[in-house]
Short mmCIF file of C-alpha atoms and ligand atoms in Angstrom, two decimals:
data_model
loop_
_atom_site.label_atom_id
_atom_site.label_comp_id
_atom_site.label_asym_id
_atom_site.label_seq_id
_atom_site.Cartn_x
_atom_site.Cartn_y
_atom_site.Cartn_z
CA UNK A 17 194.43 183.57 220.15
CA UNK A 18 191.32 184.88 221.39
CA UNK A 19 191.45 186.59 225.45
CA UNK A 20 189.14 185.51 228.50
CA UNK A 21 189.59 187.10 231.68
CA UNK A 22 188.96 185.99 234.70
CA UNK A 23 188.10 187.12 238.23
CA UNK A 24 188.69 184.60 241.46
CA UNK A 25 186.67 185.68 244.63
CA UNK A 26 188.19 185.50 247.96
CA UNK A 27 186.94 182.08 248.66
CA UNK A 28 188.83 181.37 245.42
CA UNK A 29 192.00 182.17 246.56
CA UNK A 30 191.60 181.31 250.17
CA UNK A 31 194.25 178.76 250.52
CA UNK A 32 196.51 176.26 248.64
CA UNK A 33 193.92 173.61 247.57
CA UNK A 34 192.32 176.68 246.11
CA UNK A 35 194.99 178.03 244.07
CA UNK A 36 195.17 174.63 243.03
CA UNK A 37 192.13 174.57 241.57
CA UNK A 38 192.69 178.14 239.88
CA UNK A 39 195.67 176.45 238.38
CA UNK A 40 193.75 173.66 236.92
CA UNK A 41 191.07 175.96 235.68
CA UNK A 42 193.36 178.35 234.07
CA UNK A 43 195.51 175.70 232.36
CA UNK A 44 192.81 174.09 230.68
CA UNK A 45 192.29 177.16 228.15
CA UNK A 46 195.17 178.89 226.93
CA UNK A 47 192.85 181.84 226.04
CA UNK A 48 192.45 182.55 229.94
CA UNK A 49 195.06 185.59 230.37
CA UNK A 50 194.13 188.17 233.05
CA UNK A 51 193.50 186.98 235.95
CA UNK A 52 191.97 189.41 238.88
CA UNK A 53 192.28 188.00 242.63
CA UNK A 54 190.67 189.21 245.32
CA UNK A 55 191.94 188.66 249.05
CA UNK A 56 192.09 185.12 250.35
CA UNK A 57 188.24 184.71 251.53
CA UNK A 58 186.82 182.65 254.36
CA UNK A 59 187.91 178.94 254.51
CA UNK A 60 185.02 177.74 256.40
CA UNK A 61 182.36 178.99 258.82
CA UNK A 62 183.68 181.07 261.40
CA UNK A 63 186.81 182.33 259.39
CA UNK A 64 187.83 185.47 259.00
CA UNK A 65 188.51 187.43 255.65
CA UNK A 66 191.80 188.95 255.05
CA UNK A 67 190.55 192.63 253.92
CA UNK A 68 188.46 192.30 257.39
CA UNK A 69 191.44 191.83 259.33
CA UNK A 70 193.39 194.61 257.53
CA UNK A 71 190.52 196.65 258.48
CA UNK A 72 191.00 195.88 261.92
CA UNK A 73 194.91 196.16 261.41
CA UNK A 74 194.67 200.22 260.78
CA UNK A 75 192.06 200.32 263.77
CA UNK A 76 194.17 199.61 266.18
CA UNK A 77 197.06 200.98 264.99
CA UNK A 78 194.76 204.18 265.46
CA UNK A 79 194.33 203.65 268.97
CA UNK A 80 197.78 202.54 269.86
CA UNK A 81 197.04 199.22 270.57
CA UNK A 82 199.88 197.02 268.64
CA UNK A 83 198.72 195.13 265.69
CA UNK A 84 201.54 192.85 265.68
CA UNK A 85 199.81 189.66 266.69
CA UNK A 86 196.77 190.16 264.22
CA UNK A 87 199.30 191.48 261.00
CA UNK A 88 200.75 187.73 261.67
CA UNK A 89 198.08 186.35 261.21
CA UNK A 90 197.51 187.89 258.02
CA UNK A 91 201.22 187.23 256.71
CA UNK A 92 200.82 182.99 257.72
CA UNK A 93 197.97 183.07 255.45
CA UNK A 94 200.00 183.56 252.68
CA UNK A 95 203.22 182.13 254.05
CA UNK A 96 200.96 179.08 254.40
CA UNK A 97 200.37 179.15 251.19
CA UNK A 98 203.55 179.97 249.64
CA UNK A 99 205.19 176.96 251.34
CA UNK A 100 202.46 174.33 250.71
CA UNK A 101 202.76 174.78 247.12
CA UNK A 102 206.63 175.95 247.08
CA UNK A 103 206.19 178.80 245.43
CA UNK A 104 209.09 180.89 244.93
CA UNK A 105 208.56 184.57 246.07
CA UNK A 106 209.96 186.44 248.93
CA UNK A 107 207.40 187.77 250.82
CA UNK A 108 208.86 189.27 253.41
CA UNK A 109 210.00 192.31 251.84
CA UNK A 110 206.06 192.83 251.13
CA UNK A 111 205.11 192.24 254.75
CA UNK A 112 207.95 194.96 256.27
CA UNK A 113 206.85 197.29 253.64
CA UNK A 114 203.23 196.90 254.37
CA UNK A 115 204.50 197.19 258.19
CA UNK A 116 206.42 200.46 257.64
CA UNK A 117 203.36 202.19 255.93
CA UNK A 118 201.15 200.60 259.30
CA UNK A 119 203.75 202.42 261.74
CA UNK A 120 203.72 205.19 259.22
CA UNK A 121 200.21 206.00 259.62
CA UNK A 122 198.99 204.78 256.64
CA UNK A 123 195.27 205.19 255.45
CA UNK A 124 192.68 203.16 255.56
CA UNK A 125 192.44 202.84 251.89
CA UNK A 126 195.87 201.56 251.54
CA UNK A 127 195.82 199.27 254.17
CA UNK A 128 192.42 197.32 252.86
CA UNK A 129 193.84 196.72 249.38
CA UNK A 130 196.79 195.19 251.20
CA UNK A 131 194.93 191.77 251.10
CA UNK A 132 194.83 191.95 247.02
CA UNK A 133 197.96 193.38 246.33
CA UNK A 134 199.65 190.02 248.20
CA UNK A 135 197.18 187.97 246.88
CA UNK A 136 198.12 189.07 243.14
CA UNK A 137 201.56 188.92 243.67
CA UNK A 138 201.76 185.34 244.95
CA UNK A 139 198.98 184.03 242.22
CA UNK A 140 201.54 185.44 239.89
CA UNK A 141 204.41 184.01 240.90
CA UNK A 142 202.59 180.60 241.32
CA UNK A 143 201.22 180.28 238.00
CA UNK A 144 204.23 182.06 236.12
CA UNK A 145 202.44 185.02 234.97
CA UNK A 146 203.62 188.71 235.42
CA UNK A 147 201.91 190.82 238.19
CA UNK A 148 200.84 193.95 237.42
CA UNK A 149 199.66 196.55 240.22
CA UNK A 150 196.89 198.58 239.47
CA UNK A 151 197.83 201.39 241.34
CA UNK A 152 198.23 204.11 238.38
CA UNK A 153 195.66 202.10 236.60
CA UNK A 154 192.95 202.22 237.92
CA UNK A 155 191.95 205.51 238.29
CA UNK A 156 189.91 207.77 240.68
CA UNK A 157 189.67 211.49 240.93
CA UNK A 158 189.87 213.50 244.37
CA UNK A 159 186.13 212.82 245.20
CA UNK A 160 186.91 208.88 244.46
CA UNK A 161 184.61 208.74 241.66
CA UNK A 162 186.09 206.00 239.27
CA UNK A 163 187.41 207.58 236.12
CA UNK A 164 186.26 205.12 234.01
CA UNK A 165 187.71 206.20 230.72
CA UNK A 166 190.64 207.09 231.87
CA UNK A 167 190.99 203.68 233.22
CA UNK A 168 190.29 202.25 230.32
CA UNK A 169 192.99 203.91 228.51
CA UNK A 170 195.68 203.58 230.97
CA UNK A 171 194.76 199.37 231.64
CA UNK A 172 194.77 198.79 227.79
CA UNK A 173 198.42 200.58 226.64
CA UNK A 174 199.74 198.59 230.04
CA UNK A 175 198.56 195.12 229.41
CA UNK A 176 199.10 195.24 225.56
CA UNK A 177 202.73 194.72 226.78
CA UNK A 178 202.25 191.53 228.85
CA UNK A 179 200.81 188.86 227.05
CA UNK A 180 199.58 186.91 230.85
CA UNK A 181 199.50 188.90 233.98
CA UNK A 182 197.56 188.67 237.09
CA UNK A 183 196.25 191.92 238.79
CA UNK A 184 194.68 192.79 241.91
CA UNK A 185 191.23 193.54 242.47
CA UNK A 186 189.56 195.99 245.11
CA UNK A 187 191.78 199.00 244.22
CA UNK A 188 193.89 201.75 242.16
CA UNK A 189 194.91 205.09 242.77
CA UNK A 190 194.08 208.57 242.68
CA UNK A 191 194.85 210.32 239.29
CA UNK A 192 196.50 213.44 240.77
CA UNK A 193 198.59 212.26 244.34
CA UNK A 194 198.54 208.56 243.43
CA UNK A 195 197.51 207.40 246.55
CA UNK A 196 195.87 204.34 247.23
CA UNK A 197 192.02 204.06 246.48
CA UNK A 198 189.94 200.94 247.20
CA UNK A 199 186.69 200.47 244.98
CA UNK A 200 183.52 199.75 247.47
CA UNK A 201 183.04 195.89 249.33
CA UNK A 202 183.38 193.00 247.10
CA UNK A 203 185.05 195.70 244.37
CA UNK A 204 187.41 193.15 242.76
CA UNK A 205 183.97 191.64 240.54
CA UNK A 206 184.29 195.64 239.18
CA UNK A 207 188.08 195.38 238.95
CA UNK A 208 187.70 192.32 236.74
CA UNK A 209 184.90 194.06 234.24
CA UNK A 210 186.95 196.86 233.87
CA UNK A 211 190.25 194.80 232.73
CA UNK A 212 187.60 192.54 230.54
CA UNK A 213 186.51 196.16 228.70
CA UNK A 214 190.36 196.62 228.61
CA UNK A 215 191.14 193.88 226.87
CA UNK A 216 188.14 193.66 224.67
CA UNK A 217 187.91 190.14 226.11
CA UNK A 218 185.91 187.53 224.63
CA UNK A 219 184.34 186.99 227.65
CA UNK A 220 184.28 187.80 231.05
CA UNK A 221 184.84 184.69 233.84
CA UNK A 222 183.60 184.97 237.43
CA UNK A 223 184.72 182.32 239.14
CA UNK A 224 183.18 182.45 243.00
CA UNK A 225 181.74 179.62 244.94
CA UNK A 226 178.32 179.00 243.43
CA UNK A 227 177.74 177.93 240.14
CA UNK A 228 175.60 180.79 239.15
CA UNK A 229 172.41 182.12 239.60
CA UNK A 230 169.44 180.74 240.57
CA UNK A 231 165.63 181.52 239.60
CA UNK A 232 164.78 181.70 243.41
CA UNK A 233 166.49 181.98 247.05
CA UNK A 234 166.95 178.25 247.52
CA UNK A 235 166.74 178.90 251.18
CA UNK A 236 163.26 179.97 250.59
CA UNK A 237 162.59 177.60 246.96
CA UNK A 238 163.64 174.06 247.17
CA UNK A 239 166.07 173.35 244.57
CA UNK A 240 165.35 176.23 242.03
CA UNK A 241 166.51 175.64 239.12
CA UNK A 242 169.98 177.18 237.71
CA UNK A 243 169.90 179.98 235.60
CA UNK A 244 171.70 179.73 232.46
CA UNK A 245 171.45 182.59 230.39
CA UNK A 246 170.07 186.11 231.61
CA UNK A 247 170.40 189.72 230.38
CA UNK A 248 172.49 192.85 231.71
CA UNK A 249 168.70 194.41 232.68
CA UNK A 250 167.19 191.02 234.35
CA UNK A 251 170.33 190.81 236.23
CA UNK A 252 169.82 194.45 237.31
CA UNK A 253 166.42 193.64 238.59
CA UNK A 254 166.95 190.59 240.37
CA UNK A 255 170.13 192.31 241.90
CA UNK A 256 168.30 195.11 242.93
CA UNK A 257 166.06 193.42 244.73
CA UNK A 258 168.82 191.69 246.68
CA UNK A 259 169.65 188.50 244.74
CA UNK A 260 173.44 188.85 244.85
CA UNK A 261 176.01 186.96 243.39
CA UNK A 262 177.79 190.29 241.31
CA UNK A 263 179.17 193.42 242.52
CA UNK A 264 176.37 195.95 241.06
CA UNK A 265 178.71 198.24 239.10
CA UNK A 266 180.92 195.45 238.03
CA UNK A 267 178.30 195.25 234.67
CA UNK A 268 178.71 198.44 233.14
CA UNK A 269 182.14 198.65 231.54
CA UNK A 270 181.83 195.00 230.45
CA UNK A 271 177.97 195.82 228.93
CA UNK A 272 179.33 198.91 227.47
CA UNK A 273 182.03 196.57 225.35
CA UNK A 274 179.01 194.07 224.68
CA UNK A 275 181.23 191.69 226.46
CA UNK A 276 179.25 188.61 228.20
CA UNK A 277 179.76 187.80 231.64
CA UNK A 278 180.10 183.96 232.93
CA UNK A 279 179.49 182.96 236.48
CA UNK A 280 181.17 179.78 237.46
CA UNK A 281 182.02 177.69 240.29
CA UNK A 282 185.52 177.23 241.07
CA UNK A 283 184.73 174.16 242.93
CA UNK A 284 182.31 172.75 240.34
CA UNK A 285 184.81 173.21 237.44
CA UNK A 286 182.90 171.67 234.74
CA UNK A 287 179.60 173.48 235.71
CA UNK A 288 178.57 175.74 232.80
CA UNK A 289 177.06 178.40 235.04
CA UNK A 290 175.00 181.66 234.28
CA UNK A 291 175.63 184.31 231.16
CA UNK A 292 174.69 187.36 231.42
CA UNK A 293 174.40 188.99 228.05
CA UNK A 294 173.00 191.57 226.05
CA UNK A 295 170.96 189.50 223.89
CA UNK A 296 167.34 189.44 223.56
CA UNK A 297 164.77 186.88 224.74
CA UNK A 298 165.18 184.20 222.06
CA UNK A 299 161.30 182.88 220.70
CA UNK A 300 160.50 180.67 223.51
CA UNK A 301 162.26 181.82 226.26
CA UNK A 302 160.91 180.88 229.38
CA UNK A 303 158.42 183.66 230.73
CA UNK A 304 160.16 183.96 233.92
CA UNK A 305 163.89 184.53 234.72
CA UNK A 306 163.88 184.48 238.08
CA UNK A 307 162.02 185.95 241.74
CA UNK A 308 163.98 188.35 244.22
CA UNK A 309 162.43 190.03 247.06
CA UNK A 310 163.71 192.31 249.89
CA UNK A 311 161.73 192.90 253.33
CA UNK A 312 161.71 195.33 255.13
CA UNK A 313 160.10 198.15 253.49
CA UNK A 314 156.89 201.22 254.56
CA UNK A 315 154.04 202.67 253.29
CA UNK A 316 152.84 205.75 253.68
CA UNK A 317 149.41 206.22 252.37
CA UNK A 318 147.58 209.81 251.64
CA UNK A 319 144.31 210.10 251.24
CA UNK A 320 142.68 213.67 249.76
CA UNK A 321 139.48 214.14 248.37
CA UNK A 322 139.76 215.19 244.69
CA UNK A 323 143.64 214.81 244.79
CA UNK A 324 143.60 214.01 241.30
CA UNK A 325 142.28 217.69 240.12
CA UNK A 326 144.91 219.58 242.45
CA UNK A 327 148.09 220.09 240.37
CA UNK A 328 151.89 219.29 242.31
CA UNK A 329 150.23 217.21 245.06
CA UNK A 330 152.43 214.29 244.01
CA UNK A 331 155.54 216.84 243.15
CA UNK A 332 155.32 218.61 246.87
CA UNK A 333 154.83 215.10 248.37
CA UNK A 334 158.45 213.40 246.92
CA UNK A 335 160.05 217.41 247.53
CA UNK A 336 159.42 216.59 251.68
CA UNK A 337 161.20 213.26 251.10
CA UNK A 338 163.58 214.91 248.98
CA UNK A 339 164.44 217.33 251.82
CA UNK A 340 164.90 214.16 254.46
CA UNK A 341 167.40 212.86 251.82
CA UNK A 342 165.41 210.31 251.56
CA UNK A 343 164.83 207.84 248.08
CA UNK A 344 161.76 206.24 247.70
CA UNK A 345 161.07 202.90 245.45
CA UNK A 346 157.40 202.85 244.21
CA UNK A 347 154.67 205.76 244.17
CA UNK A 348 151.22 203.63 243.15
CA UNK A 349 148.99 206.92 243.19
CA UNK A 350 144.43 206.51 242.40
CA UNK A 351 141.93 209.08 241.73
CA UNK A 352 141.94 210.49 245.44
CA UNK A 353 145.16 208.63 246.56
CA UNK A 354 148.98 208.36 246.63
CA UNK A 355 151.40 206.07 248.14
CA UNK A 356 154.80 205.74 249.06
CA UNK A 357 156.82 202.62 249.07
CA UNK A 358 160.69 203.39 251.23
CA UNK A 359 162.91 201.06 252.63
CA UNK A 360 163.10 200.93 256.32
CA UNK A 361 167.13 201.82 255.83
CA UNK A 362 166.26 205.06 254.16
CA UNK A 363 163.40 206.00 256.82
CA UNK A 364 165.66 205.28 259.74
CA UNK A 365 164.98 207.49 262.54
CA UNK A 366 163.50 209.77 260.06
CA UNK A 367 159.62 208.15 260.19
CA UNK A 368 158.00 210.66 262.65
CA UNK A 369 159.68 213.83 261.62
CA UNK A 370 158.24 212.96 257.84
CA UNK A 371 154.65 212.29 258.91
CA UNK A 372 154.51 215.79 260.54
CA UNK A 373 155.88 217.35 257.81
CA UNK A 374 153.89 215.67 255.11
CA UNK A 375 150.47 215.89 257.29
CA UNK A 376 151.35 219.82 258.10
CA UNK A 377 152.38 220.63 254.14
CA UNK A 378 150.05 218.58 252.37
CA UNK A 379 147.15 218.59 254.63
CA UNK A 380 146.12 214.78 253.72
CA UNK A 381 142.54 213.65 254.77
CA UNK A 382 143.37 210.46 256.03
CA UNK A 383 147.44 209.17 256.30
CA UNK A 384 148.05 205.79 257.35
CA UNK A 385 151.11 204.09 257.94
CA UNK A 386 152.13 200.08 257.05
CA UNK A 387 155.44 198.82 258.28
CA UNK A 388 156.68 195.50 257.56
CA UNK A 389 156.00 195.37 253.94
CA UNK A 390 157.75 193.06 251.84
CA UNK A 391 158.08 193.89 248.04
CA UNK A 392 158.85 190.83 245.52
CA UNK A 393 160.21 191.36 241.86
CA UNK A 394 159.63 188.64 238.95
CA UNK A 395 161.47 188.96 236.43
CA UNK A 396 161.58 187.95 232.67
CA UNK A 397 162.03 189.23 229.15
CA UNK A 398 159.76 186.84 228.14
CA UNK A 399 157.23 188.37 230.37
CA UNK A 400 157.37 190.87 227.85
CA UNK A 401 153.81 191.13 225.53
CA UNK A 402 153.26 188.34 226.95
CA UNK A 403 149.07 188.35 228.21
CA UNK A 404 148.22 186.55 231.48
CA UNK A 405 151.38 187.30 233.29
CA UNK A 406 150.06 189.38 236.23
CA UNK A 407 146.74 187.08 236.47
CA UNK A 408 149.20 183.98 236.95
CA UNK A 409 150.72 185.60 239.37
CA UNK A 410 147.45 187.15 241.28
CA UNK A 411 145.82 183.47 240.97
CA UNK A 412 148.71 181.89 242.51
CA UNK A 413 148.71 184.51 245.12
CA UNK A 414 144.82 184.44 245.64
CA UNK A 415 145.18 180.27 246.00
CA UNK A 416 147.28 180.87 248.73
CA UNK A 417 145.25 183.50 250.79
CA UNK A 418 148.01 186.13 250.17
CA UNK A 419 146.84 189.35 249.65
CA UNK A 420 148.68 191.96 247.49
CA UNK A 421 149.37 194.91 249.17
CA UNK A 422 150.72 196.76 245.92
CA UNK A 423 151.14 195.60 242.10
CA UNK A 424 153.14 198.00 240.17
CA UNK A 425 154.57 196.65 236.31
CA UNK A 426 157.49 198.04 235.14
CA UNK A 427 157.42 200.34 231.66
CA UNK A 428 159.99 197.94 230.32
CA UNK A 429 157.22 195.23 231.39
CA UNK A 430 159.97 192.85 231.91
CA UNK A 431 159.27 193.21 235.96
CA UNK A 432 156.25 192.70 237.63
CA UNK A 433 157.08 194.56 241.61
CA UNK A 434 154.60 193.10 244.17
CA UNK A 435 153.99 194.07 247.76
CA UNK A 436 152.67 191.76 250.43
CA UNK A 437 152.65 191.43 253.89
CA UNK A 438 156.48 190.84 255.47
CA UNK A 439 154.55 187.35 257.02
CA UNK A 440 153.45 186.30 253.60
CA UNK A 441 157.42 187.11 251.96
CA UNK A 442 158.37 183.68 251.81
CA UNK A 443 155.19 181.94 251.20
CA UNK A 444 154.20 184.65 248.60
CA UNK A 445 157.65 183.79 246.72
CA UNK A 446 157.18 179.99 246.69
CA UNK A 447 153.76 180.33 245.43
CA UNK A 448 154.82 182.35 242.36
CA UNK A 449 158.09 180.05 241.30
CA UNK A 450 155.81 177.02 241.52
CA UNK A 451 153.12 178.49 239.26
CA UNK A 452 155.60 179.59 236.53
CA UNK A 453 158.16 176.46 237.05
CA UNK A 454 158.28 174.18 234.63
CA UNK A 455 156.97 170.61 235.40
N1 LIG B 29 188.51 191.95 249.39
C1 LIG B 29 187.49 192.93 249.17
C2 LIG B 29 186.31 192.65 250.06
O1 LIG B 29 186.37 191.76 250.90
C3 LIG B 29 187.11 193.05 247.73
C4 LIG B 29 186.69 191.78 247.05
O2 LIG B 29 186.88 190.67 247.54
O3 LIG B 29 186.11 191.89 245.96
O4 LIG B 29 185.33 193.32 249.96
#
């Protein structure tokens, strides 16, 4: 018998028709075994998300304003739930335990994976499987750094004694007090790599509400096309650069294990969705992957005469940004020049206070500054070796009177980064996916 597991996002689990669905799904292959849940998601526009809620639960609890009425309206989400489809677990004993801890000062931590730990429990009963908490499985130390091995460990010798279980996502505990840790947002997609590396699964399911990834933003591309097979590094690229549809640490222990990752669409069932995998551009392989781009990023440009013959300029620059705590993304330096690409979250409030220093210590001749700068990233292992890339991408740019504001290829040459004006973002995007799509 060979071992999937499987991950449902919160819109996956967000009421009975859902679970329905999950049912269905997990019926139809007896290889599909683990089963991570996160909380019950948003059932339409508007709705709130259970870990949300919990959230707000432990807030006022905090400030002594009673949480009663909001806590029910956590606990008829899933007694909804558990009476539309008759399943057969008493919940109440959860909810006045979870209610103890609230009076009992609980913290936050705790109280967030609340929304999983019900979730996982009722999935289980529903579909027959056993539940198994991951509290003493997943494991943290006292900073709440993930210990990843020791996870590993602890998730295999439990699970090799239940044949089908279902487990929550979002949390575990800490190694030495055992206390409840939750992973970051949207941690469950990590929770469900780490059980897949467990397990040595065949594969490793994401069921959420799309059915996988796209080459482009479709609310900038109309109807890009799907993606259908991509690698651990492409995906890291396009994620990066803010096309989302995976938690970003969920790839590791699963790419570690070689293990190949499926995105699929609960709702769209027989959809084949994206793999992400290991393997290498086959012969053929279309040049391009897929476009991402974030906004929202500034400039800082340094001009010195002979800047190339002075040795550390470039060192003492990134040192000043270093002591602002600040990260940087690109540096695109020429003979006399150097540049500085940082996102407007990591300049925040900072912008002034850096200019001073960086005109006072390095003494620049000129210094300008560009906000609203938009930077783009096209993807592809076939881009790889491949001549003419760039030029395609500069001649579809130049056709549309966009000017390039930075062009900076990556050593692995499997991602081109290009800067443009914030006004151009969208155009600039659509004018790349239609000269590489293919007609
Ligand atoms: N429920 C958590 C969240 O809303 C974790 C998850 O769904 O993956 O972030």
């Amino acid at each position: 018998m060979g071992v999937k597991v499987l991950k449902f996002g919160g819109s996956s689990v967000a009421d009975g028709i859902q679970l329905t669905k999950i049912k269905n799904i997990i019926d139809a292959d007896p290889d599909r075994r683990y089963i991570v849940v996160s909380a019950p998601g948003k059932r339409f526009d508007g709705d709130n998300k259970i870990t949300d809620l919990l959230y707000m639960c432990r807030a006022q609890m905090q400030h002594n304003i009673p949480y009663e009425q909001l806590f029910q309206v956590i606990t008829d989400r899933y007694s909804a739930v558990k009476y539309n489809l008759g399943i057969d677990v008493d919940l109440d004993r959860y909810y006045d335990e979870i209610r103890a801890n609230l009076d009992n000062k609980c913290s936050e931590d705790y109280i967030a994976s609340r929304g999983e730990y019900l979730s996982a429990i009722l999935v289980a009963a529903y579909l027959g499987y056993d539940f198994v908490d991951t509290k003493g499985l997943i494991l943290f130390d006292k900073r709440g750094r993930l210990l990843a091995d020791e996870t590993n460990e602890a998730l295999k010798a439990e699970l090799a004694k239940h044949e089908r279980a279902v487990l929550p996502g979002f949390y575990g505990s800490d190694k030495e007090t055992g206390e409840i840790r939750v992973l970051s947002r949207g941690g469950s997609d990590v929770t469900g790599s780490l059980v897949a590396r467990a397990v040595n699964a065949d594969i490793y399911e994401n069921w959420t509400d799309v059915s996988g990834l796209l080459m482009a933003d479709p609310r900038i591309v109309k109807d890009p096309e799907p993606i259908q097979t991509i690698s651990y590094i492409e995906l890291r690229e396009l994620s990066y650069m803010g096309a989302s549809v995976l938690h970003e640490d969920a790839v590791f222990p699963v790419r570690l294990a070689n293990i190949p990752i499926n995105i699929r669409n609960t709702n769209e069932p027989d959809d084949p969705g994206t793999i992400i995998t290991t393997e290498h551009a086959p012969e053929g392989k279309k040049v391009l992957s897929g476009i991402a781009g974030n906004k929202d990023f500034t400039v800082i440009a340094m001009y010195k005469n002979m800047l190339n013959k002075e040795i550390g300029y470039v060192r003492r620059v990134l040192t000043i940004l270093e002591d602002f705590d600040i990260s940087f993304e690109h540096i695109p330096t020429g003979i006399d020049t150097v540049s500085v690409v940082i996102s407007n979250e990591q300049l925040d409030g900072k912008l002034d206070d850096v200019l001073e220093a960086l005109d006072r210590q390095m003494k620049p001749d000129d210094m300008s500054v560009h906000e609203d700068i938009s930077l783009i990233a096209v993807v592809g292992l076939g881009m790889s070796r491949r001549p003419g890339t760039s030029a395609k991408i500069c001649t579809a740019l130049a056709d549309e009177g966009i000017n390039i504001r930075m062009l900076n290829q990556g050593s692995s040459e499997i991602n081109i980064i290009i800067g443009v004006d914030t006004a151009d973002f969208e155009n600039a995007i659509r004018a790349i996916y239609n000269a590489f799509a293919e007609k």
